[in-house]
Structure formats: structure tokens, C-alpha cells
Short mmCIF file of C-alpha atoms and ligand atoms in Angstrom, two decimals:
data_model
loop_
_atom_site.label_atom_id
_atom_site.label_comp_id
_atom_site.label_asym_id
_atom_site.label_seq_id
_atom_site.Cartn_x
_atom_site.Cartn_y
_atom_site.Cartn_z
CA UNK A 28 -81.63 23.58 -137.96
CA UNK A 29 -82.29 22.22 -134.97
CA UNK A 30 -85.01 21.96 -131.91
CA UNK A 31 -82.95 23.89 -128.70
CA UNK A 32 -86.20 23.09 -126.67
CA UNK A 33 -89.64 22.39 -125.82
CA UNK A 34 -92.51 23.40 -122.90
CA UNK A 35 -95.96 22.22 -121.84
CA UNK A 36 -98.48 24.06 -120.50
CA UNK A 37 -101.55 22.69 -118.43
CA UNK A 38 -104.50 24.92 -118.26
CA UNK A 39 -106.99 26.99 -119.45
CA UNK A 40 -110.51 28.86 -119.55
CA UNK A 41 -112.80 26.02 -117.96
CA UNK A 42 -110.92 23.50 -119.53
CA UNK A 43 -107.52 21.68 -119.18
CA UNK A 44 -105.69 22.36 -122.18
CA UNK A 45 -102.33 20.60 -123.01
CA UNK A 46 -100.37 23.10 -125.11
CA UNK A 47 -96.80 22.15 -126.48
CA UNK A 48 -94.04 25.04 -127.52
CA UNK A 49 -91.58 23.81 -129.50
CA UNK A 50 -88.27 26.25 -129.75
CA UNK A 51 -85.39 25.87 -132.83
CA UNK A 52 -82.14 27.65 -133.13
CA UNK A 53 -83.40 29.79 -135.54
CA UNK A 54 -85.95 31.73 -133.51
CA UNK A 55 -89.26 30.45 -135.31
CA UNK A 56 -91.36 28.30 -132.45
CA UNK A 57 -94.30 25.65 -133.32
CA UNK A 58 -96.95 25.01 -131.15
CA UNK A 59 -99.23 21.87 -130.61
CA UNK A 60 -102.21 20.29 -129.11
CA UNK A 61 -102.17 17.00 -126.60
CA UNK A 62 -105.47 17.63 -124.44
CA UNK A 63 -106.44 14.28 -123.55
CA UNK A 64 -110.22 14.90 -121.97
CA UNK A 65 -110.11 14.12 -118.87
CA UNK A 66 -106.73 12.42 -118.76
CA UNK A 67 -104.70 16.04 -119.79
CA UNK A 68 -101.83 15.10 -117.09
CA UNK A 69 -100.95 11.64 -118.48
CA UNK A 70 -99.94 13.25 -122.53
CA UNK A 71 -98.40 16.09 -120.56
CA UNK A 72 -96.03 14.08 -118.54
CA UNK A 73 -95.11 11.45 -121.30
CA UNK A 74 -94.36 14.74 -123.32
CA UNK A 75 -92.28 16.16 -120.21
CA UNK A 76 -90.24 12.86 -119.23
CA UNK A 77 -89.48 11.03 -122.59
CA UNK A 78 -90.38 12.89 -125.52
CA UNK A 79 -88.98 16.13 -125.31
CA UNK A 80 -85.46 15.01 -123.62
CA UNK A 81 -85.13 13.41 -127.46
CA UNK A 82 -86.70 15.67 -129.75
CA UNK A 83 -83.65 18.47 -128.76
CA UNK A 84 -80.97 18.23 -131.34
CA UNK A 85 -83.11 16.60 -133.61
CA UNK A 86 -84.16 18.78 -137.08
CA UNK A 87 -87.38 20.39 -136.73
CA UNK A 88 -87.96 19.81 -140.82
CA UNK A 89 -87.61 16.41 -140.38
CA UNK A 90 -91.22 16.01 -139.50
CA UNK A 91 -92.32 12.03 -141.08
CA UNK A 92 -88.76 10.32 -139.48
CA UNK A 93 -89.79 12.15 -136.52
CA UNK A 94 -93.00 10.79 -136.55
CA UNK A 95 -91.84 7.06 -136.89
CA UNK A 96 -89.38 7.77 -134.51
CA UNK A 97 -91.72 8.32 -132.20
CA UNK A 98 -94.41 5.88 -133.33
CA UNK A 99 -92.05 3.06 -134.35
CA UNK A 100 -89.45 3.87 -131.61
CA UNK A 101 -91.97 3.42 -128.52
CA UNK A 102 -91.80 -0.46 -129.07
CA UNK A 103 -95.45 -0.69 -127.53
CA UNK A 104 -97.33 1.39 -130.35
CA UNK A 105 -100.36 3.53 -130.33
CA UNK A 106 -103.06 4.28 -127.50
CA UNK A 107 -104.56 7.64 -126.61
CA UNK A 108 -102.09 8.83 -123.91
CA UNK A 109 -98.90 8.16 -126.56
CA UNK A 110 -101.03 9.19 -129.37
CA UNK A 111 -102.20 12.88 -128.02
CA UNK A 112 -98.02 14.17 -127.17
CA UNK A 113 -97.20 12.34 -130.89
CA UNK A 114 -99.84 14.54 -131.86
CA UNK A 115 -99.12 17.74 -130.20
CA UNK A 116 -95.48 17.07 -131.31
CA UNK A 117 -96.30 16.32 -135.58
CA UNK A 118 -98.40 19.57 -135.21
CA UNK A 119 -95.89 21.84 -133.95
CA UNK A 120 -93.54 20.37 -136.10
CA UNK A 121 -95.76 21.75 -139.52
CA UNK A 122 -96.43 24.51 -137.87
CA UNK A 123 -92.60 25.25 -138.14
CA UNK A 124 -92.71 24.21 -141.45
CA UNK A 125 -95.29 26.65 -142.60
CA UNK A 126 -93.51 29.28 -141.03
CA UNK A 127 -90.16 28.50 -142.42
CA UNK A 128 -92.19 28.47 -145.76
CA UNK A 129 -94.31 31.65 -144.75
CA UNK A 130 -96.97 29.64 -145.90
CA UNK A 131 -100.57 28.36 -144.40
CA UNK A 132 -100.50 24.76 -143.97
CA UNK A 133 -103.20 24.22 -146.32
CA UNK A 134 -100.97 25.28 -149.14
CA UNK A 135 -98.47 22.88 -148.42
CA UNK A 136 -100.98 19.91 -148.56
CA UNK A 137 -102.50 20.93 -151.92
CA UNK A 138 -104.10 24.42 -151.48
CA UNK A 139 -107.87 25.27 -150.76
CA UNK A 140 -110.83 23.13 -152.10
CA UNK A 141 -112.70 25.41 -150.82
CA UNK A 142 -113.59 29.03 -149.01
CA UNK A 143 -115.07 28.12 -146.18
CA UNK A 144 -115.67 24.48 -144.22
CA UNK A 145 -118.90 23.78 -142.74
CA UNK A 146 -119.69 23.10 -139.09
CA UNK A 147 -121.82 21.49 -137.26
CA UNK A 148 -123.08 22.85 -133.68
CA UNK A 149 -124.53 21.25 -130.58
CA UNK A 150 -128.23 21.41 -129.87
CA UNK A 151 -129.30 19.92 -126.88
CA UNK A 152 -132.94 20.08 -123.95
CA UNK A 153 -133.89 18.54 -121.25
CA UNK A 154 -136.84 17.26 -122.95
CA UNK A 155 -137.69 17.47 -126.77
CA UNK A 156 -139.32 21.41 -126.66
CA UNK A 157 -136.07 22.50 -124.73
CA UNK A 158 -134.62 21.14 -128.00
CA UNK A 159 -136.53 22.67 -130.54
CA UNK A 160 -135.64 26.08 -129.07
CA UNK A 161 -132.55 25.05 -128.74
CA UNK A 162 -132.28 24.36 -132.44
CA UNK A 163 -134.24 27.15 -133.41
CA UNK A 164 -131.75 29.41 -131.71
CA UNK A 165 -128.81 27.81 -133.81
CA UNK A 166 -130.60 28.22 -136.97
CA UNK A 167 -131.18 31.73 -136.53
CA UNK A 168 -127.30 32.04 -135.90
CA UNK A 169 -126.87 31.00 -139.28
CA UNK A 170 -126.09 27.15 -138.29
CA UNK A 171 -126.59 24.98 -141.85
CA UNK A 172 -125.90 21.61 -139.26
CA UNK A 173 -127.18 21.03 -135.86
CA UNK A 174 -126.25 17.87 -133.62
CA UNK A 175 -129.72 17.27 -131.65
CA UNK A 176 -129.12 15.20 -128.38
CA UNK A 177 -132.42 15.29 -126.17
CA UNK A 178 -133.62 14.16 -123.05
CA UNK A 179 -135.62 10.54 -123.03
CA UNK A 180 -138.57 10.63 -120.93
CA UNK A 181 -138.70 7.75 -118.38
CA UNK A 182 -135.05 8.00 -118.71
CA UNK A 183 -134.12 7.65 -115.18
CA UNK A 184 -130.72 9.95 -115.48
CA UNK A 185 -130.34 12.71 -117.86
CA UNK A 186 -128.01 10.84 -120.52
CA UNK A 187 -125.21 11.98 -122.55
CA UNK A 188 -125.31 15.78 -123.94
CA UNK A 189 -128.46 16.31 -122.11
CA UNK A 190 -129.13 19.29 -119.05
CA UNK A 191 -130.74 18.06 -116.23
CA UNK A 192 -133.07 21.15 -115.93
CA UNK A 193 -135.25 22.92 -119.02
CA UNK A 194 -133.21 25.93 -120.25
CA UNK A 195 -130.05 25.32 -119.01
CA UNK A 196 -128.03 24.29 -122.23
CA UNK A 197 -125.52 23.28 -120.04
CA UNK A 198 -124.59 20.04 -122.07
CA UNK A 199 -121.51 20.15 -121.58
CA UNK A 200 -120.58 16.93 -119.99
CA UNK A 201 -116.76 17.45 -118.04
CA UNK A 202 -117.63 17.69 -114.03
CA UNK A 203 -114.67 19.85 -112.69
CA UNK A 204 -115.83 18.89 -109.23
CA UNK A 205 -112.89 15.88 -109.23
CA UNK A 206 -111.79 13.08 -110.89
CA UNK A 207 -114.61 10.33 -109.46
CA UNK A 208 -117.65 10.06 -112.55
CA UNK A 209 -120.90 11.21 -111.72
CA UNK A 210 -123.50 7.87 -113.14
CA UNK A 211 -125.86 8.25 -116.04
CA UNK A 212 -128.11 5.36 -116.35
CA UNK A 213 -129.27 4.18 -119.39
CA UNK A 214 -132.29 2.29 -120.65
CA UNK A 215 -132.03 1.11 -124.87
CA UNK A 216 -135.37 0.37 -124.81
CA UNK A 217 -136.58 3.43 -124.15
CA UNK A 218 -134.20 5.53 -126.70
CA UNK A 219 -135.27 3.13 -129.08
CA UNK A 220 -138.95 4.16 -128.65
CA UNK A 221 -139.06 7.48 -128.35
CA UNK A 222 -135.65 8.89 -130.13
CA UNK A 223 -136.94 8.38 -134.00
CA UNK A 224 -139.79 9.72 -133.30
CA UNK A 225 -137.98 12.85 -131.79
CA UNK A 226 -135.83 13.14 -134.66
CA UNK A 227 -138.97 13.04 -137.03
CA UNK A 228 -140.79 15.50 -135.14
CA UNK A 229 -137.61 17.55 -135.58
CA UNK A 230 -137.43 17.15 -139.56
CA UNK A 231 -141.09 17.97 -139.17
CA UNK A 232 -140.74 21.39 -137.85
CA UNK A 233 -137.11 22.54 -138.99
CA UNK A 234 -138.11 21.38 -142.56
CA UNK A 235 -135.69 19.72 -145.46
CA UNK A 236 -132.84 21.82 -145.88
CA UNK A 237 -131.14 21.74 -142.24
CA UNK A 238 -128.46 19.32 -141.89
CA UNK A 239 -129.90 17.09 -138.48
CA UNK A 240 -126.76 15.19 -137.21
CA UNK A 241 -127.47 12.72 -133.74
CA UNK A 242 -124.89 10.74 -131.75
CA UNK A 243 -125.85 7.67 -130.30
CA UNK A 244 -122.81 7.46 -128.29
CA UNK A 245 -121.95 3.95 -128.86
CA UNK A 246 -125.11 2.83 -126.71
CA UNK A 247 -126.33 -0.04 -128.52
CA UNK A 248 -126.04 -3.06 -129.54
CA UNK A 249 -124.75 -3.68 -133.73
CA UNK A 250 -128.66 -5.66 -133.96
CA UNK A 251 -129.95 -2.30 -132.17
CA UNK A 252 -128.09 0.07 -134.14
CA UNK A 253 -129.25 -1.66 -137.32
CA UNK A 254 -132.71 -1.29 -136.11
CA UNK A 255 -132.50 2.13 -134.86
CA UNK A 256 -130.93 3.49 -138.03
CA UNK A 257 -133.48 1.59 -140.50
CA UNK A 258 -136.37 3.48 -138.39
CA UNK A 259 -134.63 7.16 -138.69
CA UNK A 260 -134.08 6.33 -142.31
CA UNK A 261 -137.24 8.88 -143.31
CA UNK A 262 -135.65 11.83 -141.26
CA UNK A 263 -132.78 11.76 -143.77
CA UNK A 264 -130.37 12.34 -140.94
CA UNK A 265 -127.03 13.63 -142.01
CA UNK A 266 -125.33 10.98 -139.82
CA UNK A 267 -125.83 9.09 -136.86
CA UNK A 268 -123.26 8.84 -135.50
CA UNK A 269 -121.09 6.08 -132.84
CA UNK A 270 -124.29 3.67 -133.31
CA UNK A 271 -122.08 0.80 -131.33
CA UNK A 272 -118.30 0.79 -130.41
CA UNK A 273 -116.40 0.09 -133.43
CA UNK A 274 -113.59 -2.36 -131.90
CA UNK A 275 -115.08 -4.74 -133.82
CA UNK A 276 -114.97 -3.10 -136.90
CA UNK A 277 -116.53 -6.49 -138.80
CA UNK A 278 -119.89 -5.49 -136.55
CA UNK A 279 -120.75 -2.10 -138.40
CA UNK A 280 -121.80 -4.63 -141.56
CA UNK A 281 -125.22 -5.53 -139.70
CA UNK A 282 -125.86 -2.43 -139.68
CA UNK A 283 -125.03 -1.54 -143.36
CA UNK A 284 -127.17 -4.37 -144.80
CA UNK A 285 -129.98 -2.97 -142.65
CA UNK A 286 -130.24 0.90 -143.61
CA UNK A 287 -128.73 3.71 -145.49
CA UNK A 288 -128.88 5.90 -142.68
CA UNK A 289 -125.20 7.56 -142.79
CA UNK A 290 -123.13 6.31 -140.11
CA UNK A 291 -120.22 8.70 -138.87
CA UNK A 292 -117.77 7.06 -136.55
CA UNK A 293 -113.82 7.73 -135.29
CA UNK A 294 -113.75 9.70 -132.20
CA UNK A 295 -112.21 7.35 -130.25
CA UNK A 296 -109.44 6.05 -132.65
CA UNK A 297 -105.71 7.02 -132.73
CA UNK A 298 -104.83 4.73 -135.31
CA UNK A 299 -105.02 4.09 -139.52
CA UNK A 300 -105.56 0.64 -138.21
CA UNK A 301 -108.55 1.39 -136.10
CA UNK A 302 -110.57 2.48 -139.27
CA UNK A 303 -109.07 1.05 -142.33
CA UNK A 304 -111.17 -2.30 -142.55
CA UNK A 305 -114.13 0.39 -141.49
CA UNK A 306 -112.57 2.56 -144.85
CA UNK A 307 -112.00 0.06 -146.97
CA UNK A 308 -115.11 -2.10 -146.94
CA UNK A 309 -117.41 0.73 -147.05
CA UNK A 310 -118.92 0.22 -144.05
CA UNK A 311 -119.21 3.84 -142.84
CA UNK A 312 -119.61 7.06 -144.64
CA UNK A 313 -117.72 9.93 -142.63
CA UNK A 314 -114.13 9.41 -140.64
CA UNK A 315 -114.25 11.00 -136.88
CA UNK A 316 -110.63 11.24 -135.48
CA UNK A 317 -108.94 14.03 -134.19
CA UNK A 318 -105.58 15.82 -135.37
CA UNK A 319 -104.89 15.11 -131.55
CA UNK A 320 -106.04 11.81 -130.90
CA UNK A 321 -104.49 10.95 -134.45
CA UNK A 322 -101.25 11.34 -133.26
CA UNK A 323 -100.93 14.97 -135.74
CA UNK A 324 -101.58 16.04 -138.71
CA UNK A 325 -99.35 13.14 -140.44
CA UNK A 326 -100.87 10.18 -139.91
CA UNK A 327 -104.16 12.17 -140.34
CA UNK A 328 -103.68 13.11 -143.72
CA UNK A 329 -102.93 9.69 -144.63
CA UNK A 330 -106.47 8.76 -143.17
CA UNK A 331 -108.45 11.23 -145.41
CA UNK A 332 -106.52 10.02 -147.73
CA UNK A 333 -106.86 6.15 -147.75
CA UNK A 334 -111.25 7.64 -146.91
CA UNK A 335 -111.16 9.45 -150.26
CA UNK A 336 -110.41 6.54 -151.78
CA UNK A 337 -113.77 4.63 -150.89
CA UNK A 338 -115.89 7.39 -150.73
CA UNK A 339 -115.71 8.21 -147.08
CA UNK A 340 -116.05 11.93 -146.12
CA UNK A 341 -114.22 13.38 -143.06
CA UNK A 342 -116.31 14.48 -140.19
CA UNK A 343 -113.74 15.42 -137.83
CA UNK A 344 -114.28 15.47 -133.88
CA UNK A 345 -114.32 18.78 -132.59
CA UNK A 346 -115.43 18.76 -128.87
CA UNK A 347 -114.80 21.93 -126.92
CA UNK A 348 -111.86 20.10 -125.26
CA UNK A 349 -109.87 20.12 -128.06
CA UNK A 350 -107.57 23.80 -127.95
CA UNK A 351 -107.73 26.27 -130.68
CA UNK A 352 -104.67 24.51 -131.95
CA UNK A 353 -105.52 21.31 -133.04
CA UNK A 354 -108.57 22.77 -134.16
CA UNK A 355 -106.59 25.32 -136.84
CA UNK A 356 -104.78 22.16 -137.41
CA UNK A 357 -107.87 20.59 -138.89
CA UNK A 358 -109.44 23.86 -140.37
CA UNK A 359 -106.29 23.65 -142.56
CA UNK A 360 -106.88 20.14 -143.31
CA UNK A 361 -110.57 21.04 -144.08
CA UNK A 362 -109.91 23.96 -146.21
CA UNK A 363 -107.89 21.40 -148.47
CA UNK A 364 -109.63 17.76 -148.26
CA UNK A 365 -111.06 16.92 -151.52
CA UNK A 366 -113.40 14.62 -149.61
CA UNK A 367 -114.48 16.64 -146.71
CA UNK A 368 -118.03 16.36 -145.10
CA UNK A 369 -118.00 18.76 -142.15
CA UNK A 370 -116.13 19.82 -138.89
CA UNK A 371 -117.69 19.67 -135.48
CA UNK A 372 -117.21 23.11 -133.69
CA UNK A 373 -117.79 24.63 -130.35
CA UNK A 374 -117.29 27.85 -130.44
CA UNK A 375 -115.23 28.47 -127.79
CA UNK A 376 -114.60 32.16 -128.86
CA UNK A 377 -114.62 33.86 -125.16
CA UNK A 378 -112.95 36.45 -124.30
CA UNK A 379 -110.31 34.50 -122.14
CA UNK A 380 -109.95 31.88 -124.87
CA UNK A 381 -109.17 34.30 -127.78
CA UNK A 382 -106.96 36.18 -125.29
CA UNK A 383 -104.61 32.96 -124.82
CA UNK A 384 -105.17 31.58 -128.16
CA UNK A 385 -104.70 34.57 -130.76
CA UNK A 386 -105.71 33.58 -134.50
CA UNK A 387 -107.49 34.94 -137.49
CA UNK A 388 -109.38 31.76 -138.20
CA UNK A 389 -113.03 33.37 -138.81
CA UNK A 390 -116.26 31.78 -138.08
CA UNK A 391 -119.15 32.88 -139.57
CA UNK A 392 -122.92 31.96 -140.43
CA UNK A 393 -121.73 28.10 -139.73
CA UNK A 394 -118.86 28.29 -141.87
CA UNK A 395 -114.90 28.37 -140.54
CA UNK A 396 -112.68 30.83 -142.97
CA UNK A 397 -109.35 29.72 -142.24
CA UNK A 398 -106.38 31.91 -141.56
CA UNK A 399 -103.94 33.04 -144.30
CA UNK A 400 -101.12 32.87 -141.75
CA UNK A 401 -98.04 30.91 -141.84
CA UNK A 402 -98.24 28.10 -140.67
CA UNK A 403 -101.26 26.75 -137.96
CA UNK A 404 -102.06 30.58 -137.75
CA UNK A 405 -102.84 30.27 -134.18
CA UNK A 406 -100.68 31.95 -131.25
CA UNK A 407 -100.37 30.94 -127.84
CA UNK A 408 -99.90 33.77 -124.56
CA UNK A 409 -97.31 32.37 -122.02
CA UNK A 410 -98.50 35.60 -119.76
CA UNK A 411 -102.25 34.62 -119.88
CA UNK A 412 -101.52 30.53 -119.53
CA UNK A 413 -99.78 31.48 -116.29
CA UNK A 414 -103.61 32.77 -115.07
CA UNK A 415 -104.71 28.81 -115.33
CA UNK A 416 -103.82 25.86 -113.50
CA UNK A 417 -104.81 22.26 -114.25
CA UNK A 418 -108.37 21.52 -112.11
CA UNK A 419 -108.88 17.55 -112.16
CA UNK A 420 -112.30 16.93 -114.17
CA UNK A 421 -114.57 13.15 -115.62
CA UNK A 422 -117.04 12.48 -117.46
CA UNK A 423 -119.70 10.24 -116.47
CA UNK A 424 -119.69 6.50 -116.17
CA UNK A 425 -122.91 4.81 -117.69
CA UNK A 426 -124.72 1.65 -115.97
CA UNK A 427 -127.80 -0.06 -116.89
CA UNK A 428 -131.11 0.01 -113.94
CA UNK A 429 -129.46 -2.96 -112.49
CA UNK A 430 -125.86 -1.63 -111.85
CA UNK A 431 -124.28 -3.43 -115.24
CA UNK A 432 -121.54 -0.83 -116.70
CA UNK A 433 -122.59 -0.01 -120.02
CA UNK A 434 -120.69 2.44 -122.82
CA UNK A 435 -120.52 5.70 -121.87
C1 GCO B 524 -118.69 14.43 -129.64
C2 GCO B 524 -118.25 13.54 -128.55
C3 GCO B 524 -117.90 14.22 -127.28
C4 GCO B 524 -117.30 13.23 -126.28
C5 GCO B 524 -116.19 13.84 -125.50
C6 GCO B 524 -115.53 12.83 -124.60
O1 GCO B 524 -119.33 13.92 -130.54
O2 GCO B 524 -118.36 15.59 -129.59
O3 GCO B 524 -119.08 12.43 -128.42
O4 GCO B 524 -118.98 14.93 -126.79
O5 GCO B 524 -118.26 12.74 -125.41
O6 GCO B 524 -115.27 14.37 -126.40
O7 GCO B 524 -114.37 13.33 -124.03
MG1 MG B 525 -119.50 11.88 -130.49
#
């Protein structure tokens, strides 16, 4: 069997996405996921000029020496760009595999550990009664965990996940007006006085049994973390998560001795070896990455796996860039992880985004049912994709009052 060739597709509903078709010699097609927020063109064209011109011949059921083909092969290893088209290229490859099989991925890592996954949604005001509506609204949908993200008064920008304007829930935070950032700017001191507070007032009113998730967005400082996550300790938070960038994976262990608080980190990685010391020394409690970011489905199994092992839950990222395809890649993965915690998810379900992405993957009351179709379960309409075209987009920078760049 072989792979006779292999497109990529740019575009999408309000959103750049990066979709791979991989074709075989025996008819059956894979598909995969490399959107790279904000960056989409960069996986794209790696995909385009190197990748593909030496994936045809090769056997499409060779999916691990692929892999390390790619990974090994590449000499300089890793980063997002590379990481995102290995990605896109691992998933398509199982999703061959699954059809070949007629089987749903998560049979072929183990079978289902359980019927449905639970996600977690986006709440988000412009001050902290936008949010509580906000909330409230989720919770009627059915929602059993709610990210809350609100705005900090004093704040001199709105900051990340945050409208500008009361009502707006537009917290979405990709500006499609061109590739120069718009600038938040940030003040820890004030987060760190009013934001606990928030968050208790929130426990307060929504009562014990709904799961309150918060992202700090790598803002602070491992000292300020610490502190920040010892004073949310009564809220009972389900994580907070990014508390500082984890480069220096050593710094999380301030934070540790400090609190209890749950601390859910990994969106940023591509890499085992951006997490393992993370894993391995217990120093967080749920695992972030993406099948995409990941580099597939591969090299992400072998991450839940090594997190199992120290009690680590997955938590995967789930932002409404990521296509319908990576995400049936993980709601496979979830539907089998013995250790999973819960899956971030957008639901993206419009009209126009079902209509290029057709799948039986089922959402309901906060839970994702996951398709019994071979492989991914998730289709992909060339007719529709050739509605969309690739519209440059950025997030924000962040600086501090005095013009210092901070973390976004
Ligand atoms: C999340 C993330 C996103 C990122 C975005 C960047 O928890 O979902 O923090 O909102 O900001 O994916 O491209
Ligand atoms: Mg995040």
C-alpha cells in the first residue's frame, strides 16, 4: 500500500484552518489537522514543500517509522511550526488505519473507558456580573465545567478572554483585521487583588457541584502564582491553569510547596520533553497539549501515557482554532484514556462548520459522545473549503503600564 498523494487546504468559517488529505493507492484517504493559530501559513507550507514530496511512495500503515522519520529525520527537532504538519500528518495516517480496520480509533488504542468525555466551556464578562450571567447561561445548557475569565477593574486594557463592552461575549481573542497585535496591558497587582475574590464570589453563587476552571495565562511570576493559588485554595477550583510559563519546568515546585490548588498546564508544548520533568515529579495535576501541537496522535498517546503513570490527568487544549479534526482526534483519545480529566470545547457547531466538517461526534449536556465511525469519523468537503480563503489574523501582545513586554 502506498500514499499516491497529499493536499492542504487553508481556510475556513472565521478561522484559518490547516486541513491535510492524504490519498493511497487503494482509494481510502486520511485527513489531518496542522492549524497553527495565527501562524496557519508557516505548517501549511512546510507540509507543501518538504513533507509531502517524501511521504508519496511511502506505506500509509507504517505510521511510528513515519513518525521518526519525520521527527528524527528533520535534524533540527521539534518546535510548533514542524510539530503542527507532523501532527496533521500522524493523524491522517490513523485515520487510514481505522479505516483499513473499519474501526474507530478508540478501539485500536484500548476501547472506551467511558460513554461520554466531559467538557469544559468558556465563560467570560466585561466585569464580574457580565460573568455570572455568562455562567449562568452555560449552566443552564447543561455545562458540568465552566472556564471563568473576567474583566479586572482598574485594569487599564481588557485582558485575555475578556470583551471590552458588557454583553458582548465576544472573547474570542484572534483580530482578523491583519497580522500586527492589538496591546493588552497588564497590571499583577491588581489580578492579584481582586481575581480570588471573584472566583469566591463565583463558588458563592454557582454553589459546590460546578466544576470552576480559570486560566491565568502564564501572567505571573512562580512567587505570584504560588501566592495566587494558596489564596483560591477555598474556591476548590478545578484547575488553574498556565499560573507562569513552564520553560522552566523546575519553577512550578514553588508553587507546589505553596498550595494544592490544581495546576493544569501544556498548551504551549509540542514535545514529551517539554512536560516529562513536569510528569514525573508531580508537579502538576492535568497535561494540556494538543493532538496538533503534539505533533499527532503518536507521540500524544505516549504523553497520557508516561501522565498516568504519576497521577496526572489529561486536560487537553481545545481552543476554537483547533478544526473538527484534531478535535475527533482527541475525543477518541478521551473516550479511551484511563486517566482522563476533561476536554476543553468550543462548540464550533455552525452551520458552515458542520457543512465542511461532516461527523457524528455528538455533544450533549457538556458531554462529547464520540463517533462509532472508522477511523477519526470526521469528513472534510473539498466543494465547501473552496468557499474560504486564508484571512491573515494575531492575537494580542501584552506590556506592562510602562511599555515592558510581558506574557501574553
Ligand atoms: C485556552 C488558551 C487559548 C489560547 C489560544 C492561543 O486555554 O484555550 O489559553 O485561549 O490563548 O489558543 O492561540
Ligand atoms: Mg489556556
Amino acid at each position: 500500500m502506498k500514499i499516491t498523494d497529499a493536499k492542504v487546504f487553508v481556510g475556513g468559517p472565521k478561522k484559518n484552518y490547516v486541513t491535510l488529505k492524504i490519498i493511497t493507492d487503494q482509494g481510502v484517504y486520511g485527513l489531518g489537522d496542522a492549524t497553527l493559530n495565527n501562524r496557519e501559513t508557516l505548517p501549511a507550507k512546510y507540509l507543501q514543500d518538504f513533507l509531502i514530496p517524501n511521504l508519496i511512495g511511502m506505506d500509509p500503515r507504517n505510521s511510528e517509522d513515519i513518525w521518526q522519520f519525520l521527527y528524527r529525520g528533520a535534524y533540527f527537532r521539534g518546535g510548533p511550526i514542524a510539530m503542527a504538519a507532523y501532527g496533521a500528518i500522524d493523524m491522517a495516517l490513523w485515520d487510514i488505519k481505522g479505516k483499513l480496520a473499519n474501526m474507530p480509533l478508540y478501539q485500536l488504542f484500548g476501547g472506551k473507558s467511558r460513554d461520554g468525555a466531559m467538557v469544559y466551556a468558556h465563560a467570560t464578562g466585561a466585569d464580574l456580573e457580565d460573568l455570572m450571567d455568562s455562567i449562568a447561561q452555560y449552566v443552564e445548557e447543561g455545562y458540568k465545567a465552566i472556564r471563568v475569565q473576567c474583566g479586572i477593574p482598574g485594569m487599564p486594557t481588557a485582558s485575555y478572554a475578556v470583551p471590552e463592552k458588557k454583553g458582548s461575549a465576544q472573547n474570542y481573542i484572534t483580530d482578523y483585521t491583519g497580522i500586527r497585535p492589538k496591546v493588552e496591558i497588564w497590571d499583577t497587582d491588581k489580578y492579584m487583588r481582586y481575581m480570588p475574590g471573584a472566583l469566591a464570589e463565583i463558588r458563592d453563587r454557582f454553589g459546590p457541584d460546578v466544576h470552576i476552571l480559570h486560566d491565568v495565562h502564564h501572567r505571573l511570576l512562580p512567587r505570584e502564582a504560588a501566592e495566587f493559588a494558596k489564596a483560591v485554595e477555598p474556591v476548590r477550583l478545578f484547575w488553574m491553569e498556565d499560573p507562569t510559563p513552564a520553560e522552566n519546568q523546575d519553577a512550578l515546585r514553588l508553587i507546589r510547596q505553596h498550595s494544592t490548588t490544581p495546576i493544569a498546564i501544556g498548551e504551549v508544548f509540542n514535545s514529551i520533553w517539554d512536560c516529562n520533568k513536569l510528569i514525573e515529579n508531580e508537579l502538576i495535576d492535568f497535561i494540556r497539549l494538543a493532538a496538533t501541537y503534539a505533533g499527532g496522535i503518536t507521540p500524544l498517546k505516549r504523553i497520557v501515557d508516561l501522565a498516568g503513570l504519576h497521577n496526572v490527568r489529561t486536560g487537553f487544549h481545545g481552543a476554537p482554532s483547533h478544526s473538527p479534526i484534531s478535535m475527533a482526534a482527541q475525543h477518541h483519545l478521551n473516550a479511551w484514556a484511563p486517566n482522563f480529566g476533561v476536554q476543553e470545547y468550543l462548540v464550533l457547531g455552525t452551520p458552515e462548520c458542520d457543512a465542511l466538517f461532516p461527523s457524528e461526534h455528538r455533544m450533549e449536556n457538556g458531554m462529547v459522545y464520540v463517533s462509532d465511525a472508522p477511523g477519526l469519523g470526521v469528513d472534510f468537503d473539498e466543494a465547501e473549503a473552496a468557499r474560504y480563503t486564508y484571512a491573515p489574523g494575531s492575537h494580542p501582545v501584552v506590556r506592562l503600564e510602562d511599555g515592558t513586554m510581558w506574557n501574553y
